[in-house]
Every structure is written in C-alpha cells, then in structure tokens.
Short mmCIF file of C-alpha atoms and ligand atoms in Angstrom, two decimals:
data_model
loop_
_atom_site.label_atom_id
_atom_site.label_comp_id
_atom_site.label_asym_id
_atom_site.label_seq_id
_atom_site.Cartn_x
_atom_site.Cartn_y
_atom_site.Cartn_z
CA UNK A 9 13.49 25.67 -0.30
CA UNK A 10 14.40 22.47 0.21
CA UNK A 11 15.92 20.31 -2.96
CA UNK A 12 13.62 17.12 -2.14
CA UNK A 13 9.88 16.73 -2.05
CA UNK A 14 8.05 14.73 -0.04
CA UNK A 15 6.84 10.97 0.63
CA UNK A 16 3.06 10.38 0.74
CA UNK A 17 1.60 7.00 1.91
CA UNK A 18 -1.95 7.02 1.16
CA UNK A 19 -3.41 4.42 4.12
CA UNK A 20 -0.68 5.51 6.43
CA UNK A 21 -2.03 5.39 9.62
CA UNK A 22 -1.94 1.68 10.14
CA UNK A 23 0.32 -1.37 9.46
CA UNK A 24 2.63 -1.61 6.70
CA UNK A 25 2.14 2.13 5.06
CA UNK A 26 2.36 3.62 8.65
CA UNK A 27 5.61 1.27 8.67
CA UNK A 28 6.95 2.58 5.33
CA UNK A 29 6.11 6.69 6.54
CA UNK A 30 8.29 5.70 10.12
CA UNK A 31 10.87 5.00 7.83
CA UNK A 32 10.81 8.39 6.18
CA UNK A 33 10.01 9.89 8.75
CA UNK A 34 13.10 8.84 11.30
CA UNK A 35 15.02 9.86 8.75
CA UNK A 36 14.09 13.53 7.97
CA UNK A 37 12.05 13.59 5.10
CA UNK A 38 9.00 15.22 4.62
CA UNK A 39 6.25 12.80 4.63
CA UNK A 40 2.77 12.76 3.79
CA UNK A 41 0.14 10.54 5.42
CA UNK A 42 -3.95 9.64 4.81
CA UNK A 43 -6.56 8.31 6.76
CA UNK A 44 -10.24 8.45 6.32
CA UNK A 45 -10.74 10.43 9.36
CA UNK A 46 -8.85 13.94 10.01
CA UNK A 47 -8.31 13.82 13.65
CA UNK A 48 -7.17 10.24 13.71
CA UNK A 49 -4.88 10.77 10.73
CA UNK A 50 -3.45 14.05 12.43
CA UNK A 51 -2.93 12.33 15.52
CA UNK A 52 -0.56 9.39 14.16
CA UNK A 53 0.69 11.87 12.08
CA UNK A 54 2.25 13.85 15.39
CA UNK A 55 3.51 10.67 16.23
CA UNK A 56 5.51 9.86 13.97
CA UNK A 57 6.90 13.65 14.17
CA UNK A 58 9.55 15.39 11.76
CA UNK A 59 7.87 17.11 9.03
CA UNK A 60 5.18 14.60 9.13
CA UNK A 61 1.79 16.84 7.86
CA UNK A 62 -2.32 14.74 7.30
CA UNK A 63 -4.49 14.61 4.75
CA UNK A 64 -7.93 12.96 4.88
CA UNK A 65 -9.48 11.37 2.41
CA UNK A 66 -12.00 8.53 1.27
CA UNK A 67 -10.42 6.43 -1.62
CA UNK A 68 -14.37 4.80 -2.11
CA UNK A 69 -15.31 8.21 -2.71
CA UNK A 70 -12.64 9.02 -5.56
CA UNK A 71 -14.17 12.55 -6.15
CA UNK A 72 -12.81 13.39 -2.72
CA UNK A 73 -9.69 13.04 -3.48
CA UNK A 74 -8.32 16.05 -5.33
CA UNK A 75 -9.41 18.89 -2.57
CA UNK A 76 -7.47 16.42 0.13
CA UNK A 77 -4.50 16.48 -1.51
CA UNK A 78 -4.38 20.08 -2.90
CA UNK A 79 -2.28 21.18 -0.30
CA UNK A 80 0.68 18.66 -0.80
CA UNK A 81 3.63 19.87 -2.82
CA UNK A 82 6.68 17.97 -5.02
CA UNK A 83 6.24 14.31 -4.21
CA UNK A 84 8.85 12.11 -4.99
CA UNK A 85 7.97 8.72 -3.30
CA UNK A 86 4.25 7.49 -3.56
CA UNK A 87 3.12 4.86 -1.86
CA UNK A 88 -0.53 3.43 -1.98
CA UNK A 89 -1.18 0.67 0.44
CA UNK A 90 -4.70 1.67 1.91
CA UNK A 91 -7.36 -1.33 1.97
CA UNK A 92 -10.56 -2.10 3.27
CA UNK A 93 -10.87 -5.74 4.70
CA UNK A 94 -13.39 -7.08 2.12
CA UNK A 95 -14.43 -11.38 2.89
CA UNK A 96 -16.23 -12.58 0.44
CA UNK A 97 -17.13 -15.42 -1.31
CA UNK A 98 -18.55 -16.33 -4.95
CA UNK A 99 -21.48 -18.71 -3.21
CA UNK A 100 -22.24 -15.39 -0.27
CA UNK A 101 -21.24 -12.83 -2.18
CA UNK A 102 -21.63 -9.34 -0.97
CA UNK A 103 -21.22 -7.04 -4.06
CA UNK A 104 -21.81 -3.96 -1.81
CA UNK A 105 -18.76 -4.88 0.41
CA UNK A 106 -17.05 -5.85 -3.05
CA UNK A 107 -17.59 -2.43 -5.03
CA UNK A 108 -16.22 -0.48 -1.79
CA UNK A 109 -12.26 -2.67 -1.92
CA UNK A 110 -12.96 -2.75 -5.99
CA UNK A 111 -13.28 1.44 -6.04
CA UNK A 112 -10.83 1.82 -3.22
CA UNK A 113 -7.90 0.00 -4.87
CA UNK A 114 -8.65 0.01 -8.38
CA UNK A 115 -10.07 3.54 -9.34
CA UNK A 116 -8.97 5.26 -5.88
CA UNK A 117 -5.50 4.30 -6.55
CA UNK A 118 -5.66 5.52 -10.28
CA UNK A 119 -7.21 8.56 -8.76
CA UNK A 120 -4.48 9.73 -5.92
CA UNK A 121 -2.13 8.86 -9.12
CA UNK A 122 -4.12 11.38 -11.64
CA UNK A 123 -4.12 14.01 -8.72
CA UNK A 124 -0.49 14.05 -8.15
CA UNK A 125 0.86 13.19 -11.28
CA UNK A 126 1.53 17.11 -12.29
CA UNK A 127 3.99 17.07 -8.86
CA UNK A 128 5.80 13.95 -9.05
CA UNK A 129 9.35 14.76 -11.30
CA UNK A 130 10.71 12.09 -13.73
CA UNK A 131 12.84 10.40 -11.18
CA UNK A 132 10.04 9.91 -8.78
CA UNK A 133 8.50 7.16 -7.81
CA UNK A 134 5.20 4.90 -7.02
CA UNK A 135 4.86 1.76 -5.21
CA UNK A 136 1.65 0.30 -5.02
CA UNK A 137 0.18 -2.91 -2.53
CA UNK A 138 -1.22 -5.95 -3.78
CA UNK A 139 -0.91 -9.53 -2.25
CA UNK A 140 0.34 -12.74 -2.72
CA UNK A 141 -3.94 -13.53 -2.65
CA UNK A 142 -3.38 -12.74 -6.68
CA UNK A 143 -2.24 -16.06 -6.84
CA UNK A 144 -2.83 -17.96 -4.10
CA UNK A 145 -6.37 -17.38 -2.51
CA UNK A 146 -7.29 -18.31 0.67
CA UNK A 147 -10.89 -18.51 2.01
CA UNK A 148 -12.72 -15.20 1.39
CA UNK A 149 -10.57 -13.90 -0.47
CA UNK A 150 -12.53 -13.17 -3.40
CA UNK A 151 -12.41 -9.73 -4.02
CA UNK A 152 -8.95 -9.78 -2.41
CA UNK A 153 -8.00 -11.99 -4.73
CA UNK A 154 -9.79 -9.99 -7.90
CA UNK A 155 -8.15 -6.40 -6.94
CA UNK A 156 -4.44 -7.75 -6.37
CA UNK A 157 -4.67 -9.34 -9.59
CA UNK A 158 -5.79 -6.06 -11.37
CA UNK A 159 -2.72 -3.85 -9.71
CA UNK A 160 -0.61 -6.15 -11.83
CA UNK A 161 -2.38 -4.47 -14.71
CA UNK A 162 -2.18 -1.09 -13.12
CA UNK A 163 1.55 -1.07 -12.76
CA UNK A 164 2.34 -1.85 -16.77
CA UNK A 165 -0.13 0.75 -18.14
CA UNK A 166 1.00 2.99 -15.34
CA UNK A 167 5.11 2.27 -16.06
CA UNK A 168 4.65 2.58 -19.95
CA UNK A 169 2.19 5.79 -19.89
CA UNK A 170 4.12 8.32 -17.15
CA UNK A 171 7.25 7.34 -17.73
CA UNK A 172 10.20 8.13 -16.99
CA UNK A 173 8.39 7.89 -13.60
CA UNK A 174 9.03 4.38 -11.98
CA UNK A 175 6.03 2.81 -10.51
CA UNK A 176 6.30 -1.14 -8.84
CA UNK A 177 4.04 -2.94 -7.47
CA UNK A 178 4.94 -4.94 -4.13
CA UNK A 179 2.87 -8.43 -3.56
CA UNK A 180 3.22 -9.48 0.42
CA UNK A 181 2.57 -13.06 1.57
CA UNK A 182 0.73 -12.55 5.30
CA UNK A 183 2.69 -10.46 7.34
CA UNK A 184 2.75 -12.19 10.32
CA UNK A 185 3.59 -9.00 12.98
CA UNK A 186 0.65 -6.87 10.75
CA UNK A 187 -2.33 -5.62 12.70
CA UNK A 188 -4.62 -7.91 10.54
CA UNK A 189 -3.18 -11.18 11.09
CA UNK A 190 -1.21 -10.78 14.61
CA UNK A 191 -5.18 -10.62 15.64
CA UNK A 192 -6.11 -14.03 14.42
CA UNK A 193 -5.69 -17.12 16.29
CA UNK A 194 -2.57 -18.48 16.67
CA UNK A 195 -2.77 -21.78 14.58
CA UNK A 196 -4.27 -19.80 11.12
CA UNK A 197 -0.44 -18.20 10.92
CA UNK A 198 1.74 -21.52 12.38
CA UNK A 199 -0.06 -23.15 9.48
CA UNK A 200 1.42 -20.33 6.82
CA UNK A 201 4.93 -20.47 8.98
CA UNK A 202 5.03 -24.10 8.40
CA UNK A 203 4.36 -24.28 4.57
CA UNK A 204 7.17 -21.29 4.01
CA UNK A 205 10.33 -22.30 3.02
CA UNK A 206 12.02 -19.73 5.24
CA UNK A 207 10.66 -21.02 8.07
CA UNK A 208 9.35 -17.84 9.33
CA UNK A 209 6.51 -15.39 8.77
CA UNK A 210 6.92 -12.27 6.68
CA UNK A 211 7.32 -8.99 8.83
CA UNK A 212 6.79 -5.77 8.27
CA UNK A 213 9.86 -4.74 8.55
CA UNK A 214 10.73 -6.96 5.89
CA UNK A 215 8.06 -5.08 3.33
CA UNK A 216 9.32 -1.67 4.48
CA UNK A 217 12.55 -2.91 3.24
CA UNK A 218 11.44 -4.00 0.16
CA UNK A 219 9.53 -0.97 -0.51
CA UNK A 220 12.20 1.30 -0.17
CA UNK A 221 14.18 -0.59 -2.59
CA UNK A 222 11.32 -0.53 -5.20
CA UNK A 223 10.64 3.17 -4.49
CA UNK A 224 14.92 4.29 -4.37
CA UNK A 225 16.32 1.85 -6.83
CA UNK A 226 16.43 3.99 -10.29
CA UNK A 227 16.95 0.81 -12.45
CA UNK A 228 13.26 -1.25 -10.87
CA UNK A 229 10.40 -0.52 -12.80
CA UNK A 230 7.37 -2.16 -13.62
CA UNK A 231 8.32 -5.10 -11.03
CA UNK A 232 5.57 -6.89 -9.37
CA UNK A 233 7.46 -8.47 -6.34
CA UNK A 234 6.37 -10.81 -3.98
CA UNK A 235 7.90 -10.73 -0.34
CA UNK A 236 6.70 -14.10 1.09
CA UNK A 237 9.74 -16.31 1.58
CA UNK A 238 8.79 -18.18 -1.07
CA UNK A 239 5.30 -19.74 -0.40
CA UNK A 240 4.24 -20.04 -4.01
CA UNK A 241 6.76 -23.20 -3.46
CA UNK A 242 4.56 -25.28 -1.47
N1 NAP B 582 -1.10 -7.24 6.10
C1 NAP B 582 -0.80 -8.20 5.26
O1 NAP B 582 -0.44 -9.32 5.64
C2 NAP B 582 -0.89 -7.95 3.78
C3 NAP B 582 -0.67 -9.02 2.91
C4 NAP B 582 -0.75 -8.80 1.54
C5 NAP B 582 -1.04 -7.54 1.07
N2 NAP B 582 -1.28 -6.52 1.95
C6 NAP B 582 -1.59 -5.21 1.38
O2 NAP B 582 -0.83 -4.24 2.07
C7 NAP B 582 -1.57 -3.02 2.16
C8 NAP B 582 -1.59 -2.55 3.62
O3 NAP B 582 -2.22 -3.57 4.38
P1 NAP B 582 -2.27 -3.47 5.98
O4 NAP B 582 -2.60 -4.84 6.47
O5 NAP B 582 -1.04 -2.81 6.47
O6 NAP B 582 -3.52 -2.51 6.18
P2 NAP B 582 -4.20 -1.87 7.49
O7 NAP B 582 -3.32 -2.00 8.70
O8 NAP B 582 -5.59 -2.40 7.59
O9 NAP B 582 -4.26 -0.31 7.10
C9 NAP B 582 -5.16 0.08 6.12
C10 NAP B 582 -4.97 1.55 5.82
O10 NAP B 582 -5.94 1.91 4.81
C11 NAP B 582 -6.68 3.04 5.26
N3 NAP B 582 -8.04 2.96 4.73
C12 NAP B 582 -9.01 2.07 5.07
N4 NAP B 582 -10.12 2.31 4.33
C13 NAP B 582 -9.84 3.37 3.54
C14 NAP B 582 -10.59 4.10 2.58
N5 NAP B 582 -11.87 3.78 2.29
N6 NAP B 582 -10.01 5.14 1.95
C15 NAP B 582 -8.73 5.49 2.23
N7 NAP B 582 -7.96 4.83 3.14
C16 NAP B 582 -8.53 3.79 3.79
C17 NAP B 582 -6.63 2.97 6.78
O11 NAP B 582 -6.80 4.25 7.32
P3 NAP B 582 -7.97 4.65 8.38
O12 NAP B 582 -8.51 3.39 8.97
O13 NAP B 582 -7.24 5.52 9.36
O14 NAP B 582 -8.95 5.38 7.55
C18 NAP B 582 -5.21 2.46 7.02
O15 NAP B 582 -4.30 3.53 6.97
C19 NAP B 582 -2.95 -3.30 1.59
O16 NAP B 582 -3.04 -2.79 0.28
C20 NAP B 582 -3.05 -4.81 1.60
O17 NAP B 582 -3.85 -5.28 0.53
C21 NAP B 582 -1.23 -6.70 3.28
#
C-alpha cells in the first residue's frame, strides 16, 4: 500500500482544476478527477495518465454525490473549483440560473466536503475557488459575485470545525490563458491587463502555483488569497 492518498479536483476536466490535477498528475500522485458526464470525465482523465481514475457527479444535484465518490480512498489534497457560468443581473434576474451556481458552490461544495471528510487525515488539505468578483463585480456578475463572497464564510467555519485539517480558499482575478476568458474578445481582457499593476494577465499557471502552496504549506490555513497582481489597486 502506498503511504500517500490521493488528490481529488472536483471540476477537473477543464481550466484551472484540470491545471491543478496535471500538476499531480506529472508528478506521480494518485489523482482524482469529476465531471458531470462519465465518458467525458474518463476521457481527460486518460489524458492526463498516471494513476489518474473519474468520478461523475452533479454538484446541483448534492444527493448525487456520495455514491460518486464511494469508490475514492485516503485523500489528502482536495480541491473544489467546479462552476457553472451563471450572468445575471439584479434588474434581469434569472433565479433558476442563480439557484443552479448557488447549490453548486455553496451546498455542493459543503457536500463533496461531508462525503470525504471520514478519508481526509489531519494533515490533509482543502482548497476551495472563489474570485476576485467577491469584491470587485463586473457586469453580470451577480450571483458570481454572491457565491465567492459566501466561500469566504465557508473556509472559517470549515478551518475552525475539522481541524487540524487545513482548508484555504484561493480568490483569482481573470485568468487571462483560462478557457472562459481566452474566448472573449480581445479588448474585454487588454482593458483588465491595463488596470493591473503587474502589467500582465493572471495565468493559470500562476493559480496552480498558488494552489499548491495553499494545499502543501502546513502553516496556511484559513487564508482567502487573491492571485490577481494586485487589481484591487486600481
Ligand atoms: N477562470 C477564471 O478567470 C476564474 C476567475 C476567478 C475565479 N475562478 C474560479 O475558478 C474555478 C474554476 O474556473 P474555470 O474557469 O477553470 O472553470 P471551467 O473551465 O469552466 O471548468 C469548470 C469545471 O466545473 C465542472 N462543472 C460544471 N458544472 C458542474 C456541475 N453542475 N457539477 C459538477 N461539476 C461541474 C466542469 O466539468 P464538466 O463540464 O466536464 O461537467 C469543469 O470541470 C471556479 O470555481 C471559478 O469560479 C475562475
């Protein structure tokens, strides 16, 4: 038996959690990865190779969750970074595209966490997404907005109530090189490269990096960091 568990990304078959599960995955460890659909999720998941096993699941249909992951063992890295793209507004608001990114993040996050909780070992870890739209929204982002906000509230009751377990939360700006914004026209991200003190966009490489930090360093807990090159600034 091996003396390390495994790494599950729950939303790992696109952008920055199918990023973060590369990671693990180049280097050996035994990683974990969801998708709604089981053939997709399979498929990515013999791409990224290694020990790399699927699991489908639904986080907008919570009670799904615990027979998708019953076959995953000792997990010592979680990370939850699964979203639906949700644009609303207060003035159009859709409350049925709403309640599916409100259950998905806020009670299908808590509910992966509940399922696993018995196999993650007091020095393992959580790291869950939320977005710099917390505190600076942007057209649409309403719900966005809402949900990112509650993780920060997720990640104190979370650190204080299964401790020792560490869980962060990580809060990106846009990620310029991510699926969801490389697709948008070209002036919506020179206007976010121009107001960002670095100069540059955010990339994913950059969150994968800061992930593993929150997820490996045994002295972070309860951090909510944003990786944005310092927007909030201007
Ligand atoms: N990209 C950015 O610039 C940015 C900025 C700030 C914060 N974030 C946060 O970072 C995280 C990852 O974002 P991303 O842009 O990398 O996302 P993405 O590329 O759109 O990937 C979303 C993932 O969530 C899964 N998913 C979608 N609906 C689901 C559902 N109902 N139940 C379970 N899984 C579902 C998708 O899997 P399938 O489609 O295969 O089912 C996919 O693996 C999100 O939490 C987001 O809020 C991203």
């Amino acid at each position: 038996m091996p003396d390390t568990g495994c790494v599950v990304v729950v939303g790992g078959t696109s952008g920055l959690g199918l990023e973060v599960a590369r990671h693990y995955a180049e280097r050996g460890r035994e990683v974990v990865i969801t998708g709604r659909n089981s053939e997709h999720t399979a498929k990515i998941a013999a791409e990224l190779g290694g020990s790399t096993r699927s699991a489908a699941l639904d986080l907008t249909r919570p009670e799904s969750v615990p027979d998708a992951l019953a076959d995953v063992g000792r997990v010592d890295h979680l990370v939850l970074s699964a979203i639906s793209r949700d644009e609303n507004t207060a003035a159009g608001f859709d409350h049925e595209a709403a309640l599916r990114l409100v259950t998905l993040k806020l009670v299908g996050y808590l509910e992966v966490v509940h399922t696993l909780l018995s196999r993650i070992p007091p020095d393992g870890s959580i790291v869950v997404f939320g977005g710099l739209a917390k505190d600076r929204p942007y057209p649409g982002s309403v719900t966005v907005s809402t949900v990112n906000g509650g993780v920060v509230g997720m990640i104190n009751v979370l650190a204080s109530e299964i401790a020792p377990i560490r869980v962060n939360a990580i809060h990106p700006g846009i990620v310029g090189d991510s699926p969801y914004w490389i697709a948008k026209p070209p002036g919506v991200l020179d206007a976010v490269r121009a107001r960002t003190p670095t100069g540059r966009l955010v990339t994913m490489r950059d969150i994968v990096d800061a992930v593993v930090f929150l997820l490996e360093n045994r002295s972070v807990n309860a951090a909510n960091l944003p990786v944005d090159g310092g927007t909030l600034l201007r």
